[in-house]
Short mmCIF file of N, CA and C in Angstrom, two decimals:
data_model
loop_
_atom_site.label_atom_id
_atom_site.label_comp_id
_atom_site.label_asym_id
_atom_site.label_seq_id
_atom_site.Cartn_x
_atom_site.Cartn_y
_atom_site.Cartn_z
N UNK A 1 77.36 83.42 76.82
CA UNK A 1 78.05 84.20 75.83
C UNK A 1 77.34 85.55 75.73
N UNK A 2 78.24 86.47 75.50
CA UNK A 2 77.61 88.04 75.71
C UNK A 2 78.42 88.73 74.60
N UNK A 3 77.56 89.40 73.30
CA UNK A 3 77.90 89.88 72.29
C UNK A 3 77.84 91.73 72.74
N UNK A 4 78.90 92.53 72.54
CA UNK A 4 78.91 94.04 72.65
C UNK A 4 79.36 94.07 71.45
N UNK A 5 78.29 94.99 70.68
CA UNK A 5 77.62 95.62 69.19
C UNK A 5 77.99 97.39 69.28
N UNK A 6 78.99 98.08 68.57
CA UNK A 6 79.10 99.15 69.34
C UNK A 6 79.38 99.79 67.25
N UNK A 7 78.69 100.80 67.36
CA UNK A 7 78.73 101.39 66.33
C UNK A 7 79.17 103.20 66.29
N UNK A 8 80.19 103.26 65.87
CA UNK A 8 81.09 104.88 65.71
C UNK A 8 81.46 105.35 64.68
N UNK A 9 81.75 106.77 64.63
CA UNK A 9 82.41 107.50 63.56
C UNK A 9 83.21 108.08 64.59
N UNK A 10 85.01 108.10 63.85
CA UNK A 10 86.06 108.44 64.46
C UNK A 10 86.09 109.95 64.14
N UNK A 11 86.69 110.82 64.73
CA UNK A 11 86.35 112.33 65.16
C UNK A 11 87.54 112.46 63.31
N UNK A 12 86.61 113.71 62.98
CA UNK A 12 87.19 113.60 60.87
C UNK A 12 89.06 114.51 61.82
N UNK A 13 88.99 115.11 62.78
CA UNK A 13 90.50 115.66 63.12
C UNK A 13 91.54 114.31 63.57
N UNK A 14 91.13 113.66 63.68
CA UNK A 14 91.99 112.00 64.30
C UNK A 14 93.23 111.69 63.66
N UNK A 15 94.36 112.18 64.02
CA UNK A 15 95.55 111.80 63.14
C UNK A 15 95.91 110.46 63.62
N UNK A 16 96.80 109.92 62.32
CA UNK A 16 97.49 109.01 62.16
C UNK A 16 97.87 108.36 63.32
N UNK A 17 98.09 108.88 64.05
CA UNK A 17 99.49 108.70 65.75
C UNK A 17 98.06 107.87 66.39
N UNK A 18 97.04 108.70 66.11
CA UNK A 18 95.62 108.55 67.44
C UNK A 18 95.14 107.17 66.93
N UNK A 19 95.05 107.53 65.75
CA UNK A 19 94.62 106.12 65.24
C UNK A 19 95.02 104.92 65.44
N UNK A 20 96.94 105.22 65.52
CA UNK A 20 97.59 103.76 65.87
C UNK A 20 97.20 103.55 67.03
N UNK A 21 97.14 104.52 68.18
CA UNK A 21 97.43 105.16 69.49
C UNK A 21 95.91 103.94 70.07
N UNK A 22 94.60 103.82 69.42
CA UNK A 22 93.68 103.30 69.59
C UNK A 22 93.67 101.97 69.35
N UNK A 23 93.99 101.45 67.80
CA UNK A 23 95.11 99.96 67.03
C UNK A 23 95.71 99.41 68.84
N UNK A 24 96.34 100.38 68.95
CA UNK A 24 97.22 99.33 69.93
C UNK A 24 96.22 99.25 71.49
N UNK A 25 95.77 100.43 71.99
CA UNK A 25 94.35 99.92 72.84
C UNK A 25 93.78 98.57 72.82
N UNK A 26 93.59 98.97 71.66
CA UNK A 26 92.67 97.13 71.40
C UNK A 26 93.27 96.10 71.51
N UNK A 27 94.78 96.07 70.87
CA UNK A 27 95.19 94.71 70.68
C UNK A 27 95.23 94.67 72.69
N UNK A 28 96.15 95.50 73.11
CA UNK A 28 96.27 95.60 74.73
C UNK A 28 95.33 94.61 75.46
N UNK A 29 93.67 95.30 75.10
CA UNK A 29 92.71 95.06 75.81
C UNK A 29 92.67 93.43 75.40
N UNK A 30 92.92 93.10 74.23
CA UNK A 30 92.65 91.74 73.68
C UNK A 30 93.17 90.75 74.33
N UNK A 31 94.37 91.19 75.06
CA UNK A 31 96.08 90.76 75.66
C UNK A 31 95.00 90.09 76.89
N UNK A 32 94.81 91.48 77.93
CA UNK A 32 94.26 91.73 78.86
C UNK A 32 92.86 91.04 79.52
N UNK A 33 91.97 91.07 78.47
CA UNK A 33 90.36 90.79 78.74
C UNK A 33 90.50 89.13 78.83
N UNK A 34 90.93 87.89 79.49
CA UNK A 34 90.48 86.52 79.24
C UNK A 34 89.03 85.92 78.49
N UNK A 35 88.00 86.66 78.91
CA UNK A 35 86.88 86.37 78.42
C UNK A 35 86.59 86.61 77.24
N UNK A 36 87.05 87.38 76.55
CA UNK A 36 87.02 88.32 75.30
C UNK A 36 87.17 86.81 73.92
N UNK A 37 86.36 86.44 74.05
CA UNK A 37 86.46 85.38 72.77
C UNK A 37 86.72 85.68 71.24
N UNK A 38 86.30 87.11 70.75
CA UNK A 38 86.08 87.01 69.25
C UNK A 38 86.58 88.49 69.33
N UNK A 39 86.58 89.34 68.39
CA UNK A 39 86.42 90.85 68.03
C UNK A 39 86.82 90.98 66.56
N UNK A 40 85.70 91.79 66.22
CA UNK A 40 85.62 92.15 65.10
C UNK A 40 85.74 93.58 64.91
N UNK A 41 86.24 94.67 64.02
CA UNK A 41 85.76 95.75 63.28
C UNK A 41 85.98 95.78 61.98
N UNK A 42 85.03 97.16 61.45
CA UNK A 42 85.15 97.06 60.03
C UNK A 42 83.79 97.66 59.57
N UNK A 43 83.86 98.51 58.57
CA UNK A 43 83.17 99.46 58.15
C UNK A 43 81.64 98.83 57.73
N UNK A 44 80.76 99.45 58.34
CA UNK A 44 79.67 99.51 58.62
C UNK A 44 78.60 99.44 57.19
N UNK A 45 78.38 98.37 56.75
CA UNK A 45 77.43 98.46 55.42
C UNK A 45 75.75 98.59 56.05
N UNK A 46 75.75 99.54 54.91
CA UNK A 46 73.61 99.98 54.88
C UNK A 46 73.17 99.06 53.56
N UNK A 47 72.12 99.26 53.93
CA UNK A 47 71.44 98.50 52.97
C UNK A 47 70.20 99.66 52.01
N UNK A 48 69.82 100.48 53.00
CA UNK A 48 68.84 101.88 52.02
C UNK A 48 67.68 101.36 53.07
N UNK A 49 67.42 100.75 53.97
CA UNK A 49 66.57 99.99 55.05
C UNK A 49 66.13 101.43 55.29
N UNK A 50 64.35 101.85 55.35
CA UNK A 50 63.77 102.74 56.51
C UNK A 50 64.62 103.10 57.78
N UNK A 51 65.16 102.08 58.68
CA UNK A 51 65.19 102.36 59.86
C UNK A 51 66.84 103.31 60.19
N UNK A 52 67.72 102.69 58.43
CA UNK A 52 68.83 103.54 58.97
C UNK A 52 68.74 105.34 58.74
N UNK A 53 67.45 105.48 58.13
CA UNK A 53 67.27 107.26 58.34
C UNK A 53 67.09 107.46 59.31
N UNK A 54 66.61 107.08 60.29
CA UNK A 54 66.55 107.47 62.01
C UNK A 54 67.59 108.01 61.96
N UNK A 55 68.50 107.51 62.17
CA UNK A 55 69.45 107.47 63.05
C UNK A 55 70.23 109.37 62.64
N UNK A 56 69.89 109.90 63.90
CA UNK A 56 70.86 111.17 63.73
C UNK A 56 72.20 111.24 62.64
N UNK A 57 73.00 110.41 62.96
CA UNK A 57 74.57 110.98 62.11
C UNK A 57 74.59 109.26 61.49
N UNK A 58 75.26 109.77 60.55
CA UNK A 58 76.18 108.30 59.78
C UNK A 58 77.18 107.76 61.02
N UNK A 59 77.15 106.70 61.34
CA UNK A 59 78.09 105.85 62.12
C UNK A 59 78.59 104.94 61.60
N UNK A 60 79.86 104.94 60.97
CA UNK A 60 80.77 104.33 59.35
C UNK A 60 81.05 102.95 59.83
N UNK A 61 81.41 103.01 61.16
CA UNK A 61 82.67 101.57 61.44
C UNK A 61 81.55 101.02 62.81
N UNK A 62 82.19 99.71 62.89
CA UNK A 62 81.02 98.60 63.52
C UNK A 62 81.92 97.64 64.65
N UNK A 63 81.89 97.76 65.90
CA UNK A 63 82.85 96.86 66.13
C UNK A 63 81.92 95.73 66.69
N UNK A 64 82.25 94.28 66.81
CA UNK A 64 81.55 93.23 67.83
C UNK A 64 82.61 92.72 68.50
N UNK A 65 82.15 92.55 69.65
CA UNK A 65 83.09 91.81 70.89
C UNK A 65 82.00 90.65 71.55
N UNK A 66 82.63 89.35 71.39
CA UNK A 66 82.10 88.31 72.12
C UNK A 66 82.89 87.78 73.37
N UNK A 67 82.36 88.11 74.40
CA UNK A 67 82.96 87.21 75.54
C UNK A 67 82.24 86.34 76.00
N UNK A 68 83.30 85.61 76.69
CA UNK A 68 82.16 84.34 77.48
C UNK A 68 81.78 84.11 78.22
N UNK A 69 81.64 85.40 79.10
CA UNK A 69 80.31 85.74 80.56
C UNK A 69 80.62 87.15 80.37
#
């Protein structure tokens, strides 16, 4: 089992259309990928943790993808 942890902020110009335009990417890929066991997104909670000041920019939304090789 192989977890991809992928953390983004969507560009603030991103209309509506792009947004679905991406919505439907995914479901596609979901269609598409056999291995693709799980997927998750959904906005990205902090906790006030040291380590999230590193990080250059705020990255809002969180996706996980589990496949099974």
């Amino acid at each position: 089992m192989v977890f991809h942890v992928v953390l983004f902020r969507p560009r603030p110009d991103l209309s509506a259309a792009a947004r679905a335009d991406l919505v439907e990417a995914i479901e596609a890929a979901l269609q598409r990928i056999p291995s693709i066991r799980r997927f998750r997104i959904g906005r990205r909670v902090t906790h006030g943790a040291g380590y999230e000041s590193l990080m250059p920019v705020s990255l809002d939304y969180g996706a996980v993808i589990e496949f099974d090789d």
